[in-house]
mmCIF file of C-alpha atoms in Angstrom:
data_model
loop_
_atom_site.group_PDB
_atom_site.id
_atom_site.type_symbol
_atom_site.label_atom_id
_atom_site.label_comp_id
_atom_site.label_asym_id
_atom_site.label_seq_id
_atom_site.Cartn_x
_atom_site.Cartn_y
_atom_site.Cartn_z
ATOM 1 C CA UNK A 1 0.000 0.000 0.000
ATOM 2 C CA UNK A 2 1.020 3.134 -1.149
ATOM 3 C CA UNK A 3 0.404 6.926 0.171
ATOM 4 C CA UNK A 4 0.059 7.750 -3.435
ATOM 5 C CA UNK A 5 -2.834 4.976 -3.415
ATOM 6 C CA UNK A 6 -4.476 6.962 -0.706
ATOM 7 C CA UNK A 7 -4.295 10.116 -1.906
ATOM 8 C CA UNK A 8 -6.060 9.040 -5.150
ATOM 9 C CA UNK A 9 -8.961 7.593 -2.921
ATOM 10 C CA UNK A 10 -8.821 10.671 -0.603
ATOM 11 C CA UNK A 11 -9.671 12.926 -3.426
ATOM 12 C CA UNK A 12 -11.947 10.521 -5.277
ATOM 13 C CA UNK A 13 -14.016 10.406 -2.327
ATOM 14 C CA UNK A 14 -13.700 14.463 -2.018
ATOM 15 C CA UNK A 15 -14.250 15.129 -6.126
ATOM 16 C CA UNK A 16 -16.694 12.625 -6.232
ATOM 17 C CA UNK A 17 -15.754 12.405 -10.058
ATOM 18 C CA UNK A 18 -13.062 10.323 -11.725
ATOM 19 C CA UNK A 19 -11.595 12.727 -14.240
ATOM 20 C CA UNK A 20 -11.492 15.578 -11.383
ATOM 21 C CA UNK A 21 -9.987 13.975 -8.594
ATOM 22 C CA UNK A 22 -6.861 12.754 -10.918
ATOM 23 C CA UNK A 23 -6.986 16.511 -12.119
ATOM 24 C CA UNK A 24 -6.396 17.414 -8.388
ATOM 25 C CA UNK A 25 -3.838 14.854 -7.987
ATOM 26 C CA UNK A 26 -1.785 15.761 -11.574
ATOM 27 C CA UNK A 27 -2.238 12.219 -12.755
ATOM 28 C CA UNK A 28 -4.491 10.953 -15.562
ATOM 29 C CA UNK A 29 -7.929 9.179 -15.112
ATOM 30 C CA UNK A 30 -6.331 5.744 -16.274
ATOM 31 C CA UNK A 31 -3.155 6.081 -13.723
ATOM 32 C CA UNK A 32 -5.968 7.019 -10.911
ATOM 33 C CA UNK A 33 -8.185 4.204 -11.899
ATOM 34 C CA UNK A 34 -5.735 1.720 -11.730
ATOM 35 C CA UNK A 35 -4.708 2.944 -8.544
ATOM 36 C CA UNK A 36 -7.345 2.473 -6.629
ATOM 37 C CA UNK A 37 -7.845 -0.871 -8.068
ATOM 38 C CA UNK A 38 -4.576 -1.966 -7.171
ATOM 39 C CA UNK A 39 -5.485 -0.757 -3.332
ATOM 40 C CA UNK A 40 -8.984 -2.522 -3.207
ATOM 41 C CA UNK A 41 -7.003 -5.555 -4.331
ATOM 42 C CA UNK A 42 -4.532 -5.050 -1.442
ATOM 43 C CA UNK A 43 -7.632 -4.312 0.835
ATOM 44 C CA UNK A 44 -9.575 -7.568 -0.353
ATOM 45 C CA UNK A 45 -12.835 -5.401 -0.160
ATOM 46 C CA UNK A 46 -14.768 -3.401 -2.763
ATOM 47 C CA UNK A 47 -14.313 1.204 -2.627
ATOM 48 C CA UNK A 48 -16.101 2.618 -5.284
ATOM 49 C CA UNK A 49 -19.064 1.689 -6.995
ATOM 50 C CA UNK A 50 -18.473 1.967 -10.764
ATOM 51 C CA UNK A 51 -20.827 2.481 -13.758
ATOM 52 C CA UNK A 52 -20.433 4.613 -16.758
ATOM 53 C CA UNK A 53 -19.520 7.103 -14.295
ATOM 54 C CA UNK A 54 -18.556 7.659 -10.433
ATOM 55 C CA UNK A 55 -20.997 6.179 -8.471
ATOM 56 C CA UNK A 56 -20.192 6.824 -5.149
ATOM 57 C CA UNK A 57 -18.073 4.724 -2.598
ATOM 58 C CA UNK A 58 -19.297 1.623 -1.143
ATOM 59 C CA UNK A 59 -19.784 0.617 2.038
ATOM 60 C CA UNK A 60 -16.720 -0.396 2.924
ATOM 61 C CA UNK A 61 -15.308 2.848 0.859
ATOM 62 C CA UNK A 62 -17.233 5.258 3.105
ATOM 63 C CA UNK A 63 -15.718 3.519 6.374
ATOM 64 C CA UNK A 64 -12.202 3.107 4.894
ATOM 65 C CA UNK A 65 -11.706 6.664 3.614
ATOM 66 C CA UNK A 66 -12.002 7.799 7.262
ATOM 67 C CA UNK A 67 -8.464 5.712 8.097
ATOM 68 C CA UNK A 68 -6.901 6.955 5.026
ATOM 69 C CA UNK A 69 -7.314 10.609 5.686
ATOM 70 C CA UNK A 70 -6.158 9.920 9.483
ATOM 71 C CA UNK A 71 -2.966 8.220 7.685
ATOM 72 C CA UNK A 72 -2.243 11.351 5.385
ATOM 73 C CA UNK A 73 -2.861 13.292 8.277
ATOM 74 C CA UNK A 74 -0.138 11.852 10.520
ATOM 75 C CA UNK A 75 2.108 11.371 8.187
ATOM 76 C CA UNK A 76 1.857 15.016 7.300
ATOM 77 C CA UNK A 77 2.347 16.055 11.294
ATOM 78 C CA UNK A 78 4.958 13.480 11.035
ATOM 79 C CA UNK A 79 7.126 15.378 8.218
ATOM 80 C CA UNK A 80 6.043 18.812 9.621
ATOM 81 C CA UNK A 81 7.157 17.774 13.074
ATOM 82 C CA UNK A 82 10.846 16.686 11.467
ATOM 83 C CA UNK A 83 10.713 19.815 9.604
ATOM 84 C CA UNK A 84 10.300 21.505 12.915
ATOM 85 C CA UNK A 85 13.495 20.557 14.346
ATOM 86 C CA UNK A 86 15.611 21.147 11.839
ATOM 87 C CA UNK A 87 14.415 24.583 10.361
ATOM 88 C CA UNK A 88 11.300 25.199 12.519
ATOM 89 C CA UNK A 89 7.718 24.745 11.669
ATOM 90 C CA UNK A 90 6.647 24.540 7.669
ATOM 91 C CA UNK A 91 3.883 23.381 5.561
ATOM 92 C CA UNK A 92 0.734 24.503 5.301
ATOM 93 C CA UNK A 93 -1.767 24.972 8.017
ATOM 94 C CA UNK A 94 -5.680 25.337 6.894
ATOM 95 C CA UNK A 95 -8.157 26.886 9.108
ATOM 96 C CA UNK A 96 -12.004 27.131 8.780
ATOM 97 C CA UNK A 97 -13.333 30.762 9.558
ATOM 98 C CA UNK A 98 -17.548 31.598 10.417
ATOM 99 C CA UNK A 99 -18.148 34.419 8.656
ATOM 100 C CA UNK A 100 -18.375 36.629 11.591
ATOM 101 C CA UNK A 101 -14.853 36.225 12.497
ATOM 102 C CA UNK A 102 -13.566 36.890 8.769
ATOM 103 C CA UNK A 103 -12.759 40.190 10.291
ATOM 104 C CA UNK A 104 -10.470 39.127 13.682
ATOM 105 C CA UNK A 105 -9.134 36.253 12.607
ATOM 106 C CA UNK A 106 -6.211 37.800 11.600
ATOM 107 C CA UNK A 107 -5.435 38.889 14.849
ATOM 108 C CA UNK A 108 -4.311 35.644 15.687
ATOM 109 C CA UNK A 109 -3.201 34.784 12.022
ATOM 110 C CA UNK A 110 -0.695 37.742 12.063
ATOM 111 C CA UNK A 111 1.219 36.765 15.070
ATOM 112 C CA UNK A 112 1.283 33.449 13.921
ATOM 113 C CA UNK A 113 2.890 34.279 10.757
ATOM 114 C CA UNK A 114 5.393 36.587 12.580
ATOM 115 C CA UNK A 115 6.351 33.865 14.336
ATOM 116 C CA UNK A 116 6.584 30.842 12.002
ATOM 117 C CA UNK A 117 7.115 32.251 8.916
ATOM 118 C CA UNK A 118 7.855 29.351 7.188
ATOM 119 C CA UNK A 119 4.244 28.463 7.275
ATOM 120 C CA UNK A 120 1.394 29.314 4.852
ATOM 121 C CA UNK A 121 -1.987 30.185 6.066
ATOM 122 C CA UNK A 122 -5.165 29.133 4.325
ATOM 123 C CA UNK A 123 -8.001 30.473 5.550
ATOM 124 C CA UNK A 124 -11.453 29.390 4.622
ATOM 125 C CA UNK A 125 -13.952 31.920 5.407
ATOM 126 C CA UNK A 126 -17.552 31.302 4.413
ATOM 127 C CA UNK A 127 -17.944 28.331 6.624
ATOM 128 C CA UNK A 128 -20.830 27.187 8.885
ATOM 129 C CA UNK A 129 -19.839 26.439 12.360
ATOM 130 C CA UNK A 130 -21.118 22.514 11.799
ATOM 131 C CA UNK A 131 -19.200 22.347 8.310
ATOM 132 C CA UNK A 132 -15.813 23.311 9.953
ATOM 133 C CA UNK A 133 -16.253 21.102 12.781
ATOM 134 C CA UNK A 134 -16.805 18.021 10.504
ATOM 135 C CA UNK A 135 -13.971 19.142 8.274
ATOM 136 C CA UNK A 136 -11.757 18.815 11.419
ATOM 137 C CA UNK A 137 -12.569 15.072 11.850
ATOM 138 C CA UNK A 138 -12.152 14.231 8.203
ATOM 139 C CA UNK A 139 -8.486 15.839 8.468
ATOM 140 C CA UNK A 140 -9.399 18.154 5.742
ATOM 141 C CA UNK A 141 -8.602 21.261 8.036
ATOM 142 C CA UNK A 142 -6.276 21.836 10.385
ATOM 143 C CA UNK A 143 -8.368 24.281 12.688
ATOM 144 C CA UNK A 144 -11.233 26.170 12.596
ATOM 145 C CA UNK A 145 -13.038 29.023 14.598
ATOM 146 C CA UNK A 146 -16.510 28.336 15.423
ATOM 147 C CA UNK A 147 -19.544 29.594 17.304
ATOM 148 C CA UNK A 148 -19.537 27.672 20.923
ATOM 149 C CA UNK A 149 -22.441 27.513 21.036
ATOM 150 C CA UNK A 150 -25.117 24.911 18.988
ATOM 151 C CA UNK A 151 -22.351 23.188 17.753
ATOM 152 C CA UNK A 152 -20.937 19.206 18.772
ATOM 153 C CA UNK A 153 -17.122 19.595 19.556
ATOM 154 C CA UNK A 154 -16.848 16.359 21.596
ATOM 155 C CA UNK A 155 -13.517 15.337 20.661
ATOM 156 C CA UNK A 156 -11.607 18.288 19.745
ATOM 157 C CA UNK A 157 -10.009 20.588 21.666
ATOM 158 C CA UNK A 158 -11.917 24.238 22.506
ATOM 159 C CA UNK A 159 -9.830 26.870 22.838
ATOM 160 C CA UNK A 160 -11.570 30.622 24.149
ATOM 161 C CA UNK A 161 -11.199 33.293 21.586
ATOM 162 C CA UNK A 162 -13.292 36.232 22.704
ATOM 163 C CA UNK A 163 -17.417 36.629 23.311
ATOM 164 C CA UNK A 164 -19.215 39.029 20.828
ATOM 165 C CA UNK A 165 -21.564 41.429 21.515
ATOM 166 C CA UNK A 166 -24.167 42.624 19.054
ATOM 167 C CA UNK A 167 -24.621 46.489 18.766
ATOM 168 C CA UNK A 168 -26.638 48.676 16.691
ATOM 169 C CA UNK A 169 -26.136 50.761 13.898
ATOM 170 C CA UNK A 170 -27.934 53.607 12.824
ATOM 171 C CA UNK A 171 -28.067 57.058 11.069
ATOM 172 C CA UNK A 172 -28.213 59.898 13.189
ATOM 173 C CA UNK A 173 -31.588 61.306 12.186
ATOM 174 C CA UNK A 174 -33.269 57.831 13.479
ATOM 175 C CA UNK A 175 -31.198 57.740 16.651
ATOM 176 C CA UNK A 176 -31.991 61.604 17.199
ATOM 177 C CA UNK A 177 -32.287 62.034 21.394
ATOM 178 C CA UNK A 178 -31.188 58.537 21.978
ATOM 179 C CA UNK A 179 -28.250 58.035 24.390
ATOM 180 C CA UNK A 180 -25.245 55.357 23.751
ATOM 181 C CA UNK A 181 -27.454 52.187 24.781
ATOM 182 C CA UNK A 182 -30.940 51.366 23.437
ATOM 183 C CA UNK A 183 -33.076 48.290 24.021
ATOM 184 C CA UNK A 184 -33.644 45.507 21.805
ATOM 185 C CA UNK A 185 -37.835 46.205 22.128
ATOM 186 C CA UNK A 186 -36.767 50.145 20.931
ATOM 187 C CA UNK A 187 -33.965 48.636 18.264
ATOM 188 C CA UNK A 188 -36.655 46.410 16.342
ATOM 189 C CA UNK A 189 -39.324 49.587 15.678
ATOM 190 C CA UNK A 190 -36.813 51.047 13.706
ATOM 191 C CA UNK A 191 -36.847 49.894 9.833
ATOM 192 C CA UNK A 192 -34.716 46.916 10.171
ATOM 193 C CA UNK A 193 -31.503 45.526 7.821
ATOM 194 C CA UNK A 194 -30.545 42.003 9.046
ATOM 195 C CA UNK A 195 -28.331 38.755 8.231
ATOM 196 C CA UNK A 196 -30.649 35.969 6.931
ATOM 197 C CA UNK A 197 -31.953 33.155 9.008
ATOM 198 C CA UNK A 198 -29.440 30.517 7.319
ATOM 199 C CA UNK A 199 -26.860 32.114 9.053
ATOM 200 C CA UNK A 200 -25.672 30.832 12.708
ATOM 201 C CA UNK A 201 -24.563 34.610 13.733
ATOM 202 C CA UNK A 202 -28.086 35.484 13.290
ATOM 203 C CA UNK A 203 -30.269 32.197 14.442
ATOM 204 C CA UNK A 204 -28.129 32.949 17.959
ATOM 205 C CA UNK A 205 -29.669 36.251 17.444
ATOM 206 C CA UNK A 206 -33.343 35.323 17.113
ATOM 207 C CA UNK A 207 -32.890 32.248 19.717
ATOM 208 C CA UNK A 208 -31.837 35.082 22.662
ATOM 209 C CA UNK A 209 -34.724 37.136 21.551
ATOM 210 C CA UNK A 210 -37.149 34.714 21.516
ATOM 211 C CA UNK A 211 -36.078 33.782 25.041
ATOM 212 C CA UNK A 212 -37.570 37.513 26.042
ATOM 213 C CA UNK A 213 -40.495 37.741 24.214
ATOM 214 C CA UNK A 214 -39.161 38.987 21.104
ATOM 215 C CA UNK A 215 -39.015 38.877 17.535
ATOM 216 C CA UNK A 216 -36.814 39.831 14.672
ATOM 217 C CA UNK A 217 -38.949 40.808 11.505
ATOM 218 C CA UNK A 218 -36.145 42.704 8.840
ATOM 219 C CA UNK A 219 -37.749 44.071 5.887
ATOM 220 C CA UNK A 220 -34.179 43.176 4.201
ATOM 221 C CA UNK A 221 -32.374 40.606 5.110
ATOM 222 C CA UNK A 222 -28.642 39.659 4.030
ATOM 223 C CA UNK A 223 -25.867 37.088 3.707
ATOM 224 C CA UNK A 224 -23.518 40.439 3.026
ATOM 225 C CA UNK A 225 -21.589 42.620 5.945
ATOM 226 C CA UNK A 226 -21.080 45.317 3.321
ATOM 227 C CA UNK A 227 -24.517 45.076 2.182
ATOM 228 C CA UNK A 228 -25.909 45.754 5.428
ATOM 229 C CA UNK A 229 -23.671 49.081 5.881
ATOM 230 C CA UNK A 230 -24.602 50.142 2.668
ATOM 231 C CA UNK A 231 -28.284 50.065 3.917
ATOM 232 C CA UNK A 232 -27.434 52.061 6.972
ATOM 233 C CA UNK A 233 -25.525 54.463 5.211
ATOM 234 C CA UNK A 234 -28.705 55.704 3.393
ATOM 235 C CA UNK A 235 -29.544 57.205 7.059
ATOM 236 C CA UNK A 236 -33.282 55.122 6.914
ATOM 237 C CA UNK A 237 -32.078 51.569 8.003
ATOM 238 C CA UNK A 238 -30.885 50.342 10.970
ATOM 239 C CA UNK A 239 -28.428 46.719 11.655
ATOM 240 C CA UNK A 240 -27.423 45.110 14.348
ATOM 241 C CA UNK A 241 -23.808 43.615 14.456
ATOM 242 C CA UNK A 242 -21.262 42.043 16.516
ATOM 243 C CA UNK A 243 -19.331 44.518 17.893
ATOM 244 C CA UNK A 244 -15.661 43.015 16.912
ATOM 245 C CA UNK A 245 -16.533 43.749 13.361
ATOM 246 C CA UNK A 246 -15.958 47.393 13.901
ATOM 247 C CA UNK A 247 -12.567 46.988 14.724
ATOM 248 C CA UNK A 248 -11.880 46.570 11.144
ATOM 249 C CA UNK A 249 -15.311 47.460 8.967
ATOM 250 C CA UNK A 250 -14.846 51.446 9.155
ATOM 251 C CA UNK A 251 -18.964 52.948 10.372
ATOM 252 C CA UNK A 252 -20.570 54.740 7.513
ATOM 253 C CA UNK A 253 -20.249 58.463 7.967
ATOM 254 C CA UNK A 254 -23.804 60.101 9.592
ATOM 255 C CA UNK A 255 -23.905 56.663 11.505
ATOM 256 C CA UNK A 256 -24.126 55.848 15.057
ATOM 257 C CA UNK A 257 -22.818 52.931 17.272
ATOM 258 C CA UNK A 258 -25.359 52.277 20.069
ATOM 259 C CA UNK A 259 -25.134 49.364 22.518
ATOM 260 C CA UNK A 260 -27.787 47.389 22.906
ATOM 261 C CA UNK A 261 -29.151 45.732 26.325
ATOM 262 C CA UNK A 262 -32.387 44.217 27.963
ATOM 263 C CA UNK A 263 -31.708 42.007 27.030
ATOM 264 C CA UNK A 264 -27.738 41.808 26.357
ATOM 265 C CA UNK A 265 -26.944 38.940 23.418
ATOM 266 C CA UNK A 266 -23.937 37.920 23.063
ATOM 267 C CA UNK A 267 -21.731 34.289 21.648
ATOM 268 C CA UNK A 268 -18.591 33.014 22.619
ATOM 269 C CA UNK A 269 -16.270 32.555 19.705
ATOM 270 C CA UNK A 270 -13.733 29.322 20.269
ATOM 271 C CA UNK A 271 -10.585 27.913 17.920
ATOM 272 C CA UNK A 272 -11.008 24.272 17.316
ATOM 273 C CA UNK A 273 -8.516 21.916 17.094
ATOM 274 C CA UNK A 274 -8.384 17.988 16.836
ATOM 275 C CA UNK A 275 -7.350 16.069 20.350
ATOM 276 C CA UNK A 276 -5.746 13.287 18.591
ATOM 277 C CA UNK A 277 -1.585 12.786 20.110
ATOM 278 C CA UNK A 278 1.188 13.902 18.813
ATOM 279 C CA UNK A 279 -1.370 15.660 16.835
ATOM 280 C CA UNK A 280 -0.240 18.555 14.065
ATOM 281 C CA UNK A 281 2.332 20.872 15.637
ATOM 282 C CA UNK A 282 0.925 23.603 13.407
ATOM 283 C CA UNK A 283 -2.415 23.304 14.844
ATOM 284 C CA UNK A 284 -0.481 23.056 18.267
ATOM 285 C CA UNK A 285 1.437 26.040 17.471
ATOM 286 C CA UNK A 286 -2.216 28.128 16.574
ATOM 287 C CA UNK A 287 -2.962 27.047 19.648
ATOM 288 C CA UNK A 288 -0.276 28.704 21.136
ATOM 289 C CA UNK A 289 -0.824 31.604 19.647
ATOM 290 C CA UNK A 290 -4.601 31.750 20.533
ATOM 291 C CA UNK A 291 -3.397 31.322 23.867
ATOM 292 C CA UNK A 292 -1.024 34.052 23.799
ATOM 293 C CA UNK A 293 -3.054 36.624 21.714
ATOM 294 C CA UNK A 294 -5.784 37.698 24.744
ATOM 295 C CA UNK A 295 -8.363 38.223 22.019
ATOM 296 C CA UNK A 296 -11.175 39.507 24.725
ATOM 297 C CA UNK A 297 -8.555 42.093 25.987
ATOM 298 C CA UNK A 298 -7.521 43.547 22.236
ATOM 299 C CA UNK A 299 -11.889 43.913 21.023
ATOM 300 C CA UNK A 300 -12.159 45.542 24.383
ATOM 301 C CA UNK A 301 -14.787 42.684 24.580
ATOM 302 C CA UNK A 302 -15.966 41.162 27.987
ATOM 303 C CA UNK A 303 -14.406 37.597 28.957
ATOM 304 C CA UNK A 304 -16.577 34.610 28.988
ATOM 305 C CA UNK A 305 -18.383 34.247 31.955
#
């Protein structure tokens, strides 16, 4: 058995088409092919089920691919780890971003890379919480950052980031004689711009409401950041964001930043890493850095509690 063997069946079973997985793999369809039958020969069992076309993995497939991405995987800590002590840490490390941390994540990216740079960063940032996590226990990332909340980690290790807190935005002319807080029952009057229900960021949203008796009903709803400024900046919408964002998303001129309370919704936002020993020393080394990086303390955000 070869690793070449199981990379061809890794990406077969990620492609889910002949002709692109030996694209992703720089080999032709008939060097993939016979391959793979080479390895279920080895195996004794049946992978893929063939027909004119890709038919999906069998059985057997479906359980098997799970050990041959764990053996890629450690063999890939393995070389990184001897990399490590010769030259210090290299390869690639790929982390899953939510969409609401698109905008801090590289406060922990950039120290990393100041630190190990010998190591390339790819970041994956339109994720779902769920999606990243699974990802993770394929070996298909390295990390991810995740909402804690509504999500199965069991297994991996959580790391703290920072909590979020949602605020609202608003031209001046709407908040005219309002203070620097504002209630959620006064926020949702106003003619509302929000994220769409698919998204977690906003589901947390509408699940803390609901727990007081209120409702979210957006006239426009959004899977865009910049869309949702855009709105505001008109001067007759308002949003509601997490807070962090504005570290990095300059506010539309003519519009105000109001906190919001009664009640106060917030989400803890956690790196995830797989638990697995000796594990990737990339990951390891994220870790580190998380660890390091006081994330709560630099958004001027409260720490979990």
């Amino acid at each position: 058995m070869l690793f070449r063997q199981l990379e061809y069946f890794v990406a077969l079973a990620r492609e889910r088409h002949f002709a692109r997985a030996a694209k992703s793999c720089y080999v032709s369809q008939p060097a993939l092919s016979e391959a793979l039958r080479k390895l279920e020969h080895e195996l004794g069992v049946p992978l893929v089920r063939r027909g004119h076309a890709f038919e999906g993995l069998t059985p057997e497939g479906e359980r098997l691919v799970l050990w041959a991405r764990r053996i890629l995987a450690d063999r890939d800590a393995l070389e990184h780890e001897v990399a490590a002590l010769q030259t210090g840490l290299t390869g690639e490390l790929r982390i899953g971003v939510i969409p609401a941390a698109s905008s801090t994540v590289a406060l922990l990216t950039d120290p990393f890379c100041v630190e190990h740079p010998l190591v390339r960063v790819r970041l994956e940032t339109k994720l779902r919480s769920l999606d990243i996590v699974e990802r993770i226990r394929r070996y298909e990332l390295d990390a991810g950052i995740v909402y804690a909340q509504g999500v199965d980690t069991n297994g991996l290790v959580r790391t703290p980031l920072y909590t979020e807190r949602h605020v609202l935005l608003a031209g001046t002319e709407l908040l005219a004689g309002r203070t620097a807080t504002i209630t959620w029952a006064e926020a949702l009057e106003m003619p509302m711009c929000l994220l769409h229900k698919e998204m977690r960021g906003r589901q947390l949203l509408d699940e803390a409401l609901a727990g007081h008796g209120l409702r979210a009903t957006p006239q426009i709803e959004t899977d865009s950041v910049v869309a949702l400024l855009a709105h505001v900046s008109t001067g007759r919408w308002a949003c509601v964001v997490p807070q962090p964002w504005l570290r990095t998303l300059p506010t539309p001129a003519g519009v105000r930043v109001l906190a919001l309370d009664d009640p106060v919704v917030s989400a803890e936002i956690v790196l995830v890493t797989a638990a697995g020993e000796p594990g990737s020393v990339l990951a390891k080394a994220l870790v580190t850095t998380a660890g390091a990086a006081d994330l709560d303390a630099v958004l001027g955000e409260p720490a979990p509690g």
